Short mmCIF file of C-alpha atoms in Angstrom, two decimals:
data_model
loop_
_atom_site.label_atom_id
_atom_site.label_comp_id
_atom_site.label_asym_id
_atom_site.label_seq_id
_atom_site.Cartn_x
_atom_site.Cartn_y
_atom_site.Cartn_z
CA ARG A 1 0.05 0.07 0.07
CA LEU A 2 2.66 2.71 0.60
CA TYR A 3 4.26 1.63 -2.43
CA GLU A 4 0.85 2.84 -3.80
CA MET A 5 1.05 5.75 -1.96
CA LEU A 6 4.12 6.77 -3.37
CA ASN A 7 4.52 5.52 -6.90
CA GLN A 8 1.35 8.14 -7.90
CA PHE A 9 4.06 11.09 -6.29
CA ALA A 10 7.07 9.31 -8.33
CA LYS A 11 7.00 12.24 -11.11
CA SER A 12 7.10 14.75 -8.12
CA GLY A 13 9.95 13.54 -6.11
CA VAL A 14 8.43 14.11 -3.00
CA ARG A 15 5.47 13.45 -0.87
CA GLN A 16 3.73 14.53 2.49
CA ILE A 17 1.13 12.83 4.75
CA GLU A 18 0.76 12.96 8.12
CA LEU A 19 1.50 10.60 10.09
CA ASP A 20 -2.20 9.35 11.24
CA GLU A 21 -2.89 8.97 7.49
CA LEU A 22 -0.10 6.78 6.99
CA ARG A 23 -0.77 4.39 10.06
CA GLU A 24 -4.07 4.43 9.32
CA ALA A 25 -3.40 3.86 4.69
CA ILE A 26 -1.12 0.64 6.09
CA ASP A 27 -3.48 -0.32 9.14
CA THR A 28 -1.19 -0.47 11.74
CA THR A 29 -3.28 2.56 13.55
CA ASP A 30 -3.71 -0.09 16.86
CA LYS A 31 0.23 -1.27 16.66
CA ALA A 32 3.19 0.56 17.40
CA THR A 33 1.90 3.34 19.09
CA ARG A 34 5.01 5.12 19.29
CA TRP A 35 7.13 6.72 16.36
CA SER A 36 10.60 4.97 17.66
CA ASP A 37 8.64 1.66 17.34
CA PHE A 38 6.59 2.68 14.32
CA ASN A 39 10.06 3.83 12.46
CA ARG A 40 11.93 0.89 13.46
CA TRP A 41 9.27 -2.35 12.84
CA VAL A 42 7.29 -0.66 10.43
CA LEU A 43 7.89 2.14 8.14
CA ARG A 44 12.22 1.60 8.11
CA GLY A 45 11.43 -1.97 6.93
CA LEU A 46 8.39 -1.14 4.43
CA VAL A 47 10.65 1.48 2.60
CA ASN A 48 14.00 -0.92 2.43
CA ASP A 49 11.06 -3.58 0.70
CA ILE A 50 10.37 -0.87 -2.01
CA ASN A 51 13.92 -0.15 -2.25
CA GLU A 52 15.07 -2.82 -2.90
CA HIS A 53 12.45 -4.56 -4.83
CA SER A 54 10.90 -1.99 -6.95
CA ASN A 55 11.89 0.80 -9.45
CA LEU A 56 11.55 3.34 -6.39
CA GLU A 57 14.39 4.65 -4.39
CA VAL A 58 12.80 6.20 -0.68
CA HIS A 59 14.10 8.24 1.33
CA TYR A 60 12.13 10.13 4.82
CA ARG A 61 12.36 12.03 7.65
CA PRO A 62 9.85 12.47 9.87
CA ILE A 63 8.46 16.69 10.89
CA LYS A 64 7.67 17.32 14.14
CA LYS A 65 5.18 19.68 15.47
CA GLY A 66 7.21 20.17 18.86
CA ARG A 67 8.27 17.30 20.25
CA SER A 68 5.99 15.21 18.48
CA VAL A 69 6.44 13.60 15.31
CA THR A 70 3.11 14.82 13.14
CA THR A 71 4.44 14.09 9.57
CA ILE A 72 6.41 12.16 7.27
CA ARG A 73 8.06 13.95 4.35
CA PHE A 74 9.42 11.32 1.33
CA THR A 75 11.69 11.88 -1.33
CA ILE A 76 10.78 8.99 -4.14
CA LEU A 77 13.35 8.50 -6.97
CA VAL A 78 12.63 6.29 -9.81
CA LYS A 79 15.72 3.79 -10.78
CA ARG A 80 16.88 4.39 -14.20
CA ASP A 81 18.51 1.12 -14.73
CA TRP A 82 16.02 -1.00 -12.60
CA THR A 83 14.33 -4.57 -14.25
CA PRO A 84 11.65 -6.38 -12.75
CA PRO A 85 12.44 -9.59 -11.20
CA SER A 86 11.03 -11.42 -14.09
CA SER A 87 12.65 -9.81 -16.31
CA ARG A 88 16.25 -10.61 -14.41
CA LEU A 89 15.37 -14.26 -14.38
CA SER A 90 14.56 -14.74 -17.87
CA THR A 91 18.34 -12.97 -19.05
CA GLN A 92 20.37 -15.28 -17.11
#
């Protein structure tokens, strides 16, 4: 689901999303309620999977309001030399 949300903004290269909206979209509203836990156990893994298995390279930065993280700013780059996994298998 995160890939779909970010892929829509690949052309602009930037996507900002409220933390609560992101939690709801990826169905983690009741898990990892603290930012540090959410970052460590959910978001970091999703971004690593997207970077490893898709045509996108994604980086993110939390944006705070006071002491609390309220928004995540994603930077999205499209990989130029990426080939889908099925294409890689047929060429070997």
